[in-house]
Tab-separated table of N, CA, C and O in Angstrom:
chain	number	residue	atom	x	y	z
A	167	MET	N	148.412	64.138	104.238
A	167	MET	CA	147.963	65.352	103.870
A	167	MET	C	147.859	65.240	102.305
A	167	MET	O	148.678	64.944	101.540
A	168	SER	N	146.787	65.640	101.614
A	168	SER	CA	146.607	65.526	100.347
A	168	SER	C	147.184	66.738	99.713
A	168	SER	O	147.423	67.984	100.095
A	169	SER	N	147.342	66.912	98.340
A	169	SER	CA	148.074	67.654	97.390
A	169	SER	C	147.272	68.664	97.320
A	169	SER	O	147.493	69.978	97.321
A	170	SER	N	145.789	68.460	97.171
A	170	SER	CA	144.735	69.596	97.250
A	170	SER	C	144.764	70.288	98.355
A	170	SER	O	144.432	71.767	98.293
A	171	LEU	N	144.781	69.964	99.595
A	171	LEU	CA	144.995	70.841	100.771
A	171	LEU	C	145.996	71.614	100.509
A	171	LEU	O	146.087	72.749	101.003
A	172	VAL	N	147.304	71.156	100.195
A	172	VAL	CA	148.607	71.927	100.146
A	172	VAL	C	148.317	72.906	99.403
A	172	VAL	O	148.604	74.118	99.405
A	173	ILE	N	147.592	72.849	98.044
A	173	ILE	CA	147.450	73.715	96.997
A	173	ILE	C	146.356	74.900	97.856
A	173	ILE	O	146.617	75.988	97.571
A	174	ILE	N	145.268	74.383	98.631
A	174	ILE	CA	144.513	75.267	99.110
A	174	ILE	C	145.444	76.369	100.184
A	174	ILE	O	145.204	77.569	100.134
A	175	PHE	N	146.039	75.540	100.989
A	175	PHE	CA	147.052	76.467	101.919
A	175	PHE	C	147.766	77.457	101.181
A	175	PHE	O	148.031	78.613	101.303
A	176	ALA	N	148.698	77.041	99.925
A	176	ALA	CA	149.243	77.859	99.032
A	176	ALA	C	148.619	79.018	98.559
A	176	ALA	O	149.099	80.166	98.634
A	177	ALA	N	147.075	78.832	98.161
A	177	ALA	CA	146.252	79.912	97.509
A	177	ALA	C	146.019	80.699	98.547
A	177	ALA	O	146.093	82.039	98.329
A	178	ILE	N	145.625	80.333	99.824
A	178	ILE	CA	145.375	81.409	100.782
A	178	ILE	C	146.568	82.359	101.384
A	178	ILE	O	146.392	83.391	101.571
A	179	PHE	N	147.820	81.602	101.511
A	179	PHE	CA	148.863	82.233	101.960
A	179	PHE	C	149.079	83.175	100.876
A	179	PHE	O	149.572	84.377	101.182
A	180	GLY	N	149.124	82.796	99.446
A	180	GLY	CA	149.533	83.817	98.358
A	180	GLY	C	148.372	85.091	98.368
A	180	GLY	O	148.961	86.103	98.326
A	181	ALA	N	147.279	84.697	98.600
A	181	ALA	CA	146.159	85.714	98.734
A	181	ALA	C	146.196	86.783	99.769
A	181	ALA	O	146.299	88.081	99.529
A	182	LEU	N	146.615	86.211	100.924
A	182	LEU	CA	146.992	86.994	102.076
A	182	LEU	C	148.199	87.818	101.977
A	182	LEU	O	148.254	88.831	102.370
A	183	ALA	N	149.182	87.221	101.209
A	183	ALA	CA	150.433	87.958	100.937
A	183	ALA	C	150.209	89.159	100.315
A	183	ALA	O	150.654	90.398	100.306
A	184	ILE	N	149.278	89.061	99.251
A	184	ILE	CA	148.712	90.313	98.420
A	184	ILE	C	148.032	91.324	99.065
A	184	ILE	O	148.431	92.199	99.315
A	185	ILE	N	147.083	90.967	100.032
A	185	ILE	CA	146.204	91.681	100.814
A	185	ILE	C	147.200	92.290	101.891
A	185	ILE	O	146.902	93.321	102.011
A	186	LEU	N	148.007	91.565	102.523
A	186	LEU	CA	148.775	92.190	103.409
A	186	LEU	C	149.774	93.354	103.019
A	186	LEU	O	150.238	94.265	103.516
A	187	GLY	N	150.546	92.828	101.704
A	187	GLY	CA	151.292	93.713	101.146
A	187	GLY	C	150.689	95.100	100.664
A	187	GLY	O	151.214	96.274	100.869
A	188	ALA	N	149.678	94.897	100.429
A	188	ALA	CA	148.857	96.435	99.934
A	188	ALA	C	148.247	96.892	101.042
A	188	ALA	O	148.683	98.046	101.042
A	189	PHE	N	148.095	96.238	102.160
A	189	PHE	CA	147.473	97.045	103.256
A	189	PHE	C	148.747	97.705	104.029
A	189	PHE	O	148.668	98.797	104.380
A	190	GLY	N	149.803	97.023	103.982
A	190	GLY	CA	151.126	97.608	104.365
A	190	GLY	C	151.699	98.613	103.803
A	190	GLY	O	151.907	99.852	104.302
A	191	ALA	N	151.658	99.059	102.465
A	191	ALA	CA	151.856	99.595	101.395
A	191	ALA	C	151.100	100.999	101.490
A	191	ALA	O	151.575	102.040	101.049
A	192	HIS	N	149.611	100.877	101.635
A	192	HIS	CA	148.768	102.120	101.839
A	192	HIS	C	148.312	102.338	103.143
A	192	HIS	O	148.513	103.513	103.393
A	193	ALA	N	147.934	101.683	103.767
A	193	ALA	CA	147.190	101.876	105.054
A	193	ALA	C	148.168	101.845	106.142
A	193	ALA	O	147.980	102.934	107.059
A	194	LEU	N	149.346	100.981	106.344
A	194	LEU	CA	150.056	101.469	107.373
A	194	LEU	C	151.337	102.410	107.083
A	194	LEU	O	152.041	102.505	107.906
A	195	LYS	N	151.658	102.592	105.834
A	195	LYS	CA	152.816	103.364	105.377
A	195	LYS	C	152.839	104.605	106.374
A	195	LYS	O	154.101	104.881	106.706
A	196	LYS	N	151.948	105.248	106.550
A	196	LYS	CA	151.966	106.540	107.407
A	196	LYS	C	152.225	106.123	108.868
A	196	LYS	O	152.811	107.074	109.566
A	197	GLN	N	151.711	105.225	109.409
A	197	GLN	CA	151.807	104.691	110.595
A	197	GLN	C	153.193	104.017	111.147
A	197	GLN	O	153.467	104.146	112.275
A	198	PHE	N	153.913	103.456	110.061
A	198	PHE	CA	155.256	102.866	110.266
A	198	PHE	C	156.408	103.766	109.967
A	198	PHE	O	156.326	104.415	109.195
A	199	THR	N	157.393	103.182	110.797
A	199	THR	CA	158.807	103.784	110.674
A	199	THR	C	159.327	103.189	109.386
A	199	THR	O	158.956	101.945	109.318
A	200	PRO	N	160.275	103.729	108.829
A	200	PRO	CA	160.836	102.769	107.690
A	200	PRO	C	161.482	101.456	108.068
A	200	PRO	O	161.340	100.470	107.253
A	201	GLU	N	161.916	101.257	109.410
A	201	GLU	CA	162.246	99.966	109.720
A	201	GLU	C	161.010	99.251	109.965
A	201	GLU	O	161.443	97.977	109.601
A	202	LEU	N	160.106	99.593	110.454
A	202	LEU	CA	158.862	98.825	110.552
A	202	LEU	C	158.269	98.502	109.351
A	202	LEU	O	157.913	97.139	109.091
A	203	MET	N	158.410	99.322	108.450
A	203	MET	CA	157.699	99.040	107.169
A	203	MET	C	158.465	98.052	106.343
A	203	MET	O	158.429	96.693	105.641
A	204	GLN	N	160.094	98.036	106.483
A	204	GLN	CA	160.953	97.061	106.112
A	204	GLN	C	160.702	95.607	106.664
A	204	GLN	O	160.806	94.545	105.890
A	205	SER	N	160.526	95.560	107.712
A	205	SER	CA	160.210	94.205	108.557
A	205	SER	C	158.729	93.886	108.085
A	205	SER	O	158.805	92.354	107.648
A	206	PHE	N	157.892	94.436	108.038
A	206	PHE	CA	156.681	94.291	107.287
A	206	PHE	C	156.716	93.500	106.004
A	206	PHE	O	156.185	92.529	105.952
A	207	GLU	N	157.519	94.131	105.317
A	207	GLU	CA	157.565	93.875	103.754
A	207	GLU	C	158.324	92.556	103.721
A	207	GLU	O	158.417	91.598	102.856
A	208	THR	N	159.523	92.282	104.928
A	208	THR	CA	159.890	90.959	104.974
A	208	THR	C	158.947	89.996	105.077
A	208	THR	O	159.187	88.745	104.476
A	209	GLY	N	158.277	89.980	105.947
A	209	GLY	CA	157.243	88.891	106.275
A	209	GLY	C	156.258	88.637	105.156
A	209	GLY	O	155.975	87.411	104.665
A	210	VAL	N	155.798	89.759	104.205
A	210	VAL	CA	155.164	89.484	103.220
A	210	VAL	C	155.905	88.898	102.383
A	210	VAL	O	155.446	87.685	101.607
A	211	LYS	N	157.202	88.993	102.127
A	211	LYS	CA	158.015	88.359	101.139
A	211	LYS	C	158.093	87.058	101.570
A	211	LYS	O	157.941	85.892	100.425
A	212	TYR	N	158.524	86.576	102.500
A	212	TYR	CA	158.820	85.202	102.908
A	212	TYR	C	157.407	84.453	102.853
A	212	TYR	O	157.436	83.330	102.475
A	213	GLN	N	156.339	85.229	103.213
A	213	GLN	CA	155.129	84.484	102.739
A	213	GLN	C	154.586	83.920	101.475
A	213	GLN	O	154.416	83.006	101.353
A	214	MET	N	155.125	85.134	100.811
A	214	MET	CA	154.707	84.800	99.392
A	214	MET	C	155.558	83.763	98.813
A	214	MET	O	155.264	82.841	97.981
A	215	TYR	N	156.870	83.814	99.086
A	215	TYR	CA	157.962	82.847	98.604
A	215	TYR	C	157.679	81.455	98.923
A	215	TYR	O	157.512	80.709	98.078
A	216	HIS	N	157.156	81.589	99.916
A	216	HIS	CA	156.896	79.949	100.610
A	216	HIS	C	155.542	79.479	100.066
A	216	HIS	O	155.213	78.359	100.050
A	217	ALA	N	154.627	80.226	100.056
A	217	ALA	CA	153.374	80.085	99.094
A	217	ALA	C	153.544	79.610	97.763
A	217	ALA	O	153.011	78.378	97.656
A	218	ILE	N	154.577	80.086	97.210
A	218	ILE	CA	154.746	79.619	95.912
A	218	ILE	C	155.359	78.028	96.099
A	218	ILE	O	155.120	77.241	95.384
A	219	VAL	N	156.489	77.931	96.771
A	219	VAL	CA	156.899	76.637	97.375
A	219	VAL	C	156.122	75.730	97.483
A	219	VAL	O	155.935	74.459	97.094
A	220	LEU	N	154.912	75.784	98.398
A	220	LEU	CA	153.837	75.051	98.591
A	220	LEU	C	153.044	74.541	97.435
A	220	LEU	O	152.659	73.495	97.251
A	221	LEU	N	152.792	75.646	96.615
A	221	LEU	CA	151.926	75.352	95.290
A	221	LEU	C	152.827	74.392	94.516
A	221	LEU	O	152.360	73.412	94.195
A	222	LEU	N	154.099	74.635	94.391
A	222	LEU	CA	154.882	73.729	93.593
A	222	LEU	C	154.765	72.413	94.219
A	222	LEU	O	154.833	71.296	93.481
A	223	LEU	N	154.991	72.091	95.369
A	223	LEU	CA	154.999	70.902	96.030
A	223	LEU	C	153.773	70.177	95.916
A	223	LEU	O	153.608	68.866	95.760
A	224	GLY	N	152.481	70.849	95.917
A	224	GLY	CA	151.358	70.496	95.906
A	224	GLY	C	151.065	69.803	94.404
A	224	GLY	O	150.421	68.756	94.385
A	225	PHE	N	151.608	70.641	93.446
A	225	PHE	CA	151.405	69.948	92.110
A	225	PHE	C	152.499	69.004	91.751
A	225	PHE	O	152.252	68.087	90.962
A	226	GLN	N	153.766	68.843	92.352
A	226	GLN	CA	154.779	67.991	91.794
A	226	GLN	C	154.986	66.661	92.788
A	226	GLN	O	155.666	65.830	92.078
A	227	LEU	N	154.527	66.812	93.960
A	227	LEU	CA	155.061	65.625	94.775
A	227	LEU	C	153.646	64.868	95.371
A	227	LEU	O	152.508	65.601	95.417
A	228	PRO	N	153.697	63.637	95.411
A	228	PRO	CA	152.509	62.959	95.885
A	228	PRO	C	152.081	63.263	97.493
A	228	PRO	O	150.993	62.990	97.682
A	229	LEU	N	153.014	63.530	97.931
A	229	LEU	CA	152.907	63.750	99.574
A	229	LEU	C	152.310	62.808	100.208
A	229	LEU	O	151.248	63.175	101.207
A	230	GLN	N	152.974	61.656	99.921
A	230	GLN	CA	152.378	60.310	100.528
A	230	GLN	C	153.246	59.898	101.880
A	230	GLN	O	153.000	59.231	102.695
A	231	THR	N	154.729	60.405	101.692
A	231	THR	CA	155.809	59.781	102.722
A	231	THR	C	155.638	60.722	103.770
A	231	THR	O	155.212	61.768	103.721
A	232	THR	N	156.138	60.316	104.752
A	232	THR	CA	156.312	61.000	106.202
A	232	THR	C	157.083	62.404	106.010
A	232	THR	O	156.929	63.533	106.228
A	233	LEU	N	158.220	62.063	105.018
A	233	LEU	CA	159.374	63.047	104.853
A	233	LEU	C	158.444	64.221	103.965
A	233	LEU	O	158.600	65.416	104.522
A	234	GLU	N	157.614	63.810	103.145
A	234	GLU	CA	156.959	64.814	102.166
A	234	GLU	C	156.084	65.423	103.181
A	234	GLU	O	156.020	66.788	102.851
A	235	GLN	N	155.425	64.920	103.988
A	235	GLN	CA	154.115	65.538	104.783
A	235	GLN	C	154.823	66.552	106.030
A	235	GLN	O	154.613	67.427	106.152
A	236	ALA	N	155.971	66.010	106.415
A	236	ALA	CA	156.720	66.707	107.222
A	236	ALA	C	157.261	68.172	106.647
A	236	ALA	O	157.140	69.202	107.413
A	237	MET	N	157.776	68.075	105.725
A	237	MET	CA	158.206	69.197	104.770
A	237	MET	C	157.250	70.066	104.695
A	237	MET	O	157.376	71.547	104.933
A	238	VAL	N	156.117	69.590	104.198
A	238	VAL	CA	155.011	70.375	103.942
A	238	VAL	C	154.537	71.232	105.250
A	238	VAL	O	154.296	72.527	105.165
A	239	TRP	N	154.472	70.556	106.463
A	239	TRP	CA	153.575	71.107	107.571
A	239	TRP	C	154.947	72.208	108.123
A	239	TRP	O	154.610	72.967	108.705
A	240	CYS	N	156.237	71.831	107.919
A	240	CYS	CA	157.497	72.847	108.462
A	240	CYS	C	157.083	74.134	107.474
A	240	CYS	O	157.289	75.263	108.097
A	241	PHE	N	156.797	74.099	106.359
A	241	PHE	CA	156.483	75.179	105.515
A	241	PHE	C	155.286	76.114	106.096
A	241	PHE	O	155.331	77.135	106.214
A	242	ILE	N	154.166	75.210	106.105
A	242	ILE	CA	152.984	75.787	106.785
A	242	ILE	C	153.308	76.614	108.061
A	242	ILE	O	152.991	77.525	108.546
A	243	ILE	N	153.687	75.885	108.992
A	243	ILE	CA	153.900	76.045	110.319
A	243	ILE	C	154.977	77.427	110.400
A	243	ILE	O	154.821	78.319	110.965
A	244	GLY	N	155.944	77.309	109.434
A	244	GLY	CA	156.994	78.297	109.266
A	244	GLY	C	156.054	79.858	109.023
A	244	GLY	O	156.616	80.779	109.510
A	245	ILE	N	155.504	79.448	108.108
A	245	ILE	CA	154.903	80.917	107.397
A	245	ILE	C	154.204	81.599	108.616
A	245	ILE	O	154.119	82.701	108.866
A	246	LEU	N	153.372	80.507	109.088
A	246	LEU	CA	152.530	81.087	110.448
A	246	LEU	C	153.227	81.824	111.552
A	246	LEU	O	152.908	82.899	111.939
A	247	LEU	N	154.264	81.006	111.868
A	247	LEU	CA	155.181	81.519	113.088
A	247	LEU	C	156.036	82.729	112.562
A	247	LEU	O	155.981	83.781	113.212
A	248	PHE	N	156.605	82.791	111.405
A	248	PHE	CA	157.306	83.803	110.904
A	248	PHE	C	156.653	85.073	110.581
A	248	PHE	O	157.071	86.041	111.297
A	249	SER	N	156.075	84.701	109.635
A	249	SER	CA	155.316	85.891	108.863
A	249	SER	C	154.410	86.629	109.994
A	249	SER	O	154.114	87.892	109.998
A	250	PHE	N	153.509	85.935	110.520
A	250	PHE	CA	152.289	86.370	111.194
A	250	PHE	C	152.885	87.220	112.598
A	250	PHE	O	152.433	87.897	112.960
A	251	SER	N	154.060	86.640	113.140
A	251	SER	CA	154.768	87.076	114.151
A	251	SER	C	155.269	88.541	113.890
A	251	SER	O	155.356	89.509	114.485
A	252	ILE	N	155.889	88.727	112.770
A	252	ILE	CA	156.386	89.955	112.290
A	252	ILE	C	155.415	90.842	112.124
A	252	ILE	O	155.425	92.256	112.447
A	253	TYR	N	154.201	90.440	111.504
A	253	TYR	CA	153.119	91.376	111.237
A	253	TYR	C	152.511	92.131	112.603
A	253	TYR	O	152.296	93.118	112.831
A	254	GLY	N	152.522	90.905	113.491
A	254	GLY	CA	151.923	91.319	114.730
A	254	GLY	C	152.942	92.261	115.716
A	254	GLY	O	152.527	93.283	116.128
A	255	LEU	N	154.094	92.188	115.570
A	255	LEU	CA	155.339	92.815	116.149
A	255	LEU	C	155.049	94.230	115.570
A	255	LEU	O	155.141	95.285	116.367
A	256	CYS	N	154.995	94.243	114.289
A	256	CYS	CA	155.095	95.631	113.703
A	256	CYS	C	153.835	96.455	113.714
A	256	CYS	O	154.003	97.650	114.155
A	257	ILE	N	152.645	95.937	113.626
A	257	ILE	CA	151.704	96.502	114.176
A	257	ILE	C	151.206	97.029	115.370
A	257	ILE	O	151.045	98.400	115.703
A	258	SER	N	151.616	96.013	116.368
A	258	SER	CA	151.736	96.535	117.689
A	258	SER	C	152.996	97.585	118.323
A	258	SER	O	152.358	98.424	118.860
A	259	SER	N	153.899	97.429	117.425
A	259	SER	CA	154.686	98.411	117.618
A	259	SER	C	154.248	100.211	117.344
A	259	SER	O	154.862	100.932	117.961
A	260	ALA	N	153.722	99.847	116.140
A	260	ALA	CA	153.018	101.257	115.627
A	260	ALA	C	152.247	101.668	116.415
A	260	ALA	O	152.118	103.057	116.555
A	261	LYS	N	151.549	100.974	117.251
A	261	LYS	CA	150.551	101.547	118.210
A	261	LYS	C	150.912	101.732	119.138
A	261	LYS	O	150.184	102.227	120.157
A	262	GLY	N	152.196	101.677	119.575
A	262	GLY	CA	152.789	101.933	120.830
A	262	GLY	C	152.707	101.006	121.822
A	262	GLY	O	152.903	101.368	123.254
A	263	ASN	N	152.387	99.647	121.458
A	263	ASN	CA	152.028	98.820	122.643
A	263	ASN	C	152.739	97.261	122.246
A	263	ASN	O	151.932	96.517	121.765
A	264	LYS	N	153.969	97.449	122.045
A	264	LYS	CA	154.658	95.953	121.226
A	264	LYS	C	154.320	94.874	122.116
A	264	LYS	O	154.562	94.777	123.057
A	265	ILE	N	153.886	93.701	121.341
A	265	ILE	CA	153.683	92.470	122.080
A	265	ILE	C	154.890	91.661	121.865
A	265	ILE	O	155.382	91.105	120.848
A	266	LYS	N	155.707	91.819	123.206
A	266	LYS	CA	157.188	91.141	122.970
A	266	LYS	C	157.014	89.632	122.784
A	266	LYS	O	158.332	89.090	122.422
A	267	ILE	N	156.154	89.168	123.500
A	267	ILE	CA	156.063	87.717	123.322
A	267	ILE	C	156.271	87.093	121.977
A	267	ILE	O	156.678	85.880	121.752
A	268	LEU	N	156.093	87.992	120.970
A	268	LEU	CA	156.027	87.576	119.508
A	268	LEU	C	157.333	87.585	119.195
A	268	LEU	O	157.681	86.956	118.041
A	269	GLY	N	158.604	88.023	119.810
A	269	GLY	CA	159.741	88.451	119.225
A	269	GLY	C	160.360	86.950	119.355
A	269	GLY	O	161.038	86.674	118.235
A	270	PRO	N	160.377	86.072	120.265
A	270	PRO	CA	160.852	84.717	120.129
A	270	PRO	C	160.386	83.759	119.085
A	270	PRO	O	160.959	82.905	119.023
A	271	ILE	N	159.046	83.874	118.780
A	271	ILE	CA	158.216	83.414	117.892
A	271	ILE	C	158.806	83.436	116.441
A	271	ILE	O	158.776	82.303	115.856
A	272	THR	N	159.308	84.503	116.090
A	272	THR	CA	159.985	84.749	114.735
A	272	THR	C	160.929	83.855	114.387
A	272	THR	O	160.907	83.153	113.504
A	273	PRO	N	161.919	83.757	115.243
A	273	PRO	CA	162.993	82.720	114.735
A	273	PRO	C	162.663	81.229	114.895
A	273	PRO	O	163.166	80.567	114.077
A	274	LEU	N	161.369	80.830	115.630
A	274	LEU	CA	160.998	79.682	115.735
A	274	LEU	C	160.464	79.516	114.397
A	274	LEU	O	160.504	78.181	113.552
A	275	GLY	N	160.055	80.363	113.769
A	275	GLY	CA	159.248	80.243	112.120
A	275	GLY	C	160.157	80.147	111.455
A	275	GLY	O	160.169	79.106	110.436
A	276	GLY	N	161.339	80.807	111.549
A	276	GLY	CA	162.516	80.937	110.669
A	276	GLY	C	163.013	79.326	110.599
A	276	GLY	O	163.548	78.799	109.493
A	277	LEU	N	163.157	78.664	111.669
A	277	LEU	CA	163.671	77.503	111.907
A	277	LEU	C	162.967	76.239	111.106
A	277	LEU	O	163.373	75.612	110.380
A	278	CYS	N	161.714	76.775	111.432
A	278	CYS	CA	160.764	75.688	110.601
A	278	CYS	C	160.815	75.872	109.178
A	278	CYS	O	160.685	74.904	108.387
A	279	LEU	N	161.033	77.097	108.674
A	279	LEU	CA	161.236	77.147	107.010
A	279	LEU	C	162.493	76.508	106.771
A	279	LEU	O	162.369	75.898	105.586
A	280	LEU	N	163.410	76.958	107.405
A	280	LEU	CA	164.714	76.161	107.265
A	280	LEU	C	164.656	74.696	107.299
A	280	LEU	O	165.035	74.143	106.384
A	281	ALA	N	163.983	74.073	108.046
A	281	ALA	CA	163.641	72.660	108.180
A	281	ALA	C	163.013	71.903	106.844
A	281	ALA	O	163.323	71.206	106.496
A	282	GLY	N	162.165	72.933	106.605
A	282	GLY	CA	161.186	72.423	105.334
A	282	GLY	C	162.394	72.415	104.249
A	282	GLY	O	162.227	71.503	103.437
A	283	TRP	N	163.235	73.557	104.121
A	283	TRP	CA	164.179	73.464	102.835
A	283	TRP	C	165.046	72.212	103.276
A	283	TRP	O	165.533	71.672	101.950
A	284	ILE	N	165.676	71.944	104.357
A	284	ILE	CA	166.288	70.931	104.470
A	284	ILE	C	165.558	69.635	104.081
A	284	ILE	O	166.316	68.592	103.382
A	285	LEU	N	164.474	69.438	104.435
A	285	LEU	CA	163.830	68.065	104.138
A	285	LEU	C	163.486	68.040	102.775
A	285	LEU	O	163.624	66.851	102.103
A	286	LEU	N	163.262	69.155	101.921
A	286	LEU	CA	163.319	69.097	100.648
A	286	LEU	C	164.364	68.516	100.011
A	286	LEU	O	164.483	67.660	99.084
A	287	ALA	N	165.505	68.850	100.354
A	287	ALA	CA	166.916	68.558	99.907
A	287	ALA	C	166.905	67.075	100.101
A	287	ALA	O	167.458	66.201	99.357
A	288	ILE	N	166.559	66.616	101.429
A	288	ILE	CA	166.911	65.188	101.961
A	288	ILE	C	165.750	64.444	100.936
A	288	ILE	O	166.290	63.154	100.524
A	289	ASN	N	164.716	64.907	100.846
A	289	ASN	CA	163.763	63.986	99.849
A	289	ASN	C	164.298	63.767	98.407
A	289	ASN	O	163.956	62.673	97.756
A	290	PHE	N	165.187	64.587	98.089
A	290	PHE	CA	165.714	64.533	96.499
A	290	PHE	C	167.087	63.847	96.637
A	290	PHE	O	167.865	63.619	95.678
A	291	ILE	N	167.715	63.755	97.799
A	291	ILE	CA	168.962	63.044	97.936
A	291	ILE	C	168.946	61.628	97.915
A	291	ILE	O	168.819	60.587	97.892
């Protein structure tokens, strides 16, 4: 995976975090309970945090080793599974038709994000 591709992922995830955060704060605020709003915001925060991590990795590492590439993929897959499953759960719950299959996906995304951080530490040890 090239550094340019990682930076593109970072930019897309960062832009989507801004869009979804604004969408949640304005369009969904009236439809969401405080608990749903808090969950949605957690998804947005984690997405933005990890978009920034991807951006830094894209600029700082050559991303040529298997370890570096696995780390980047863990972050990308983790963002998709963690944040986007939270968005789906919140929106479907607010509409009264919770998509329950998304519930187990969220922790899998969290494990991917955790794996990315562990691989980052191993890369520098």
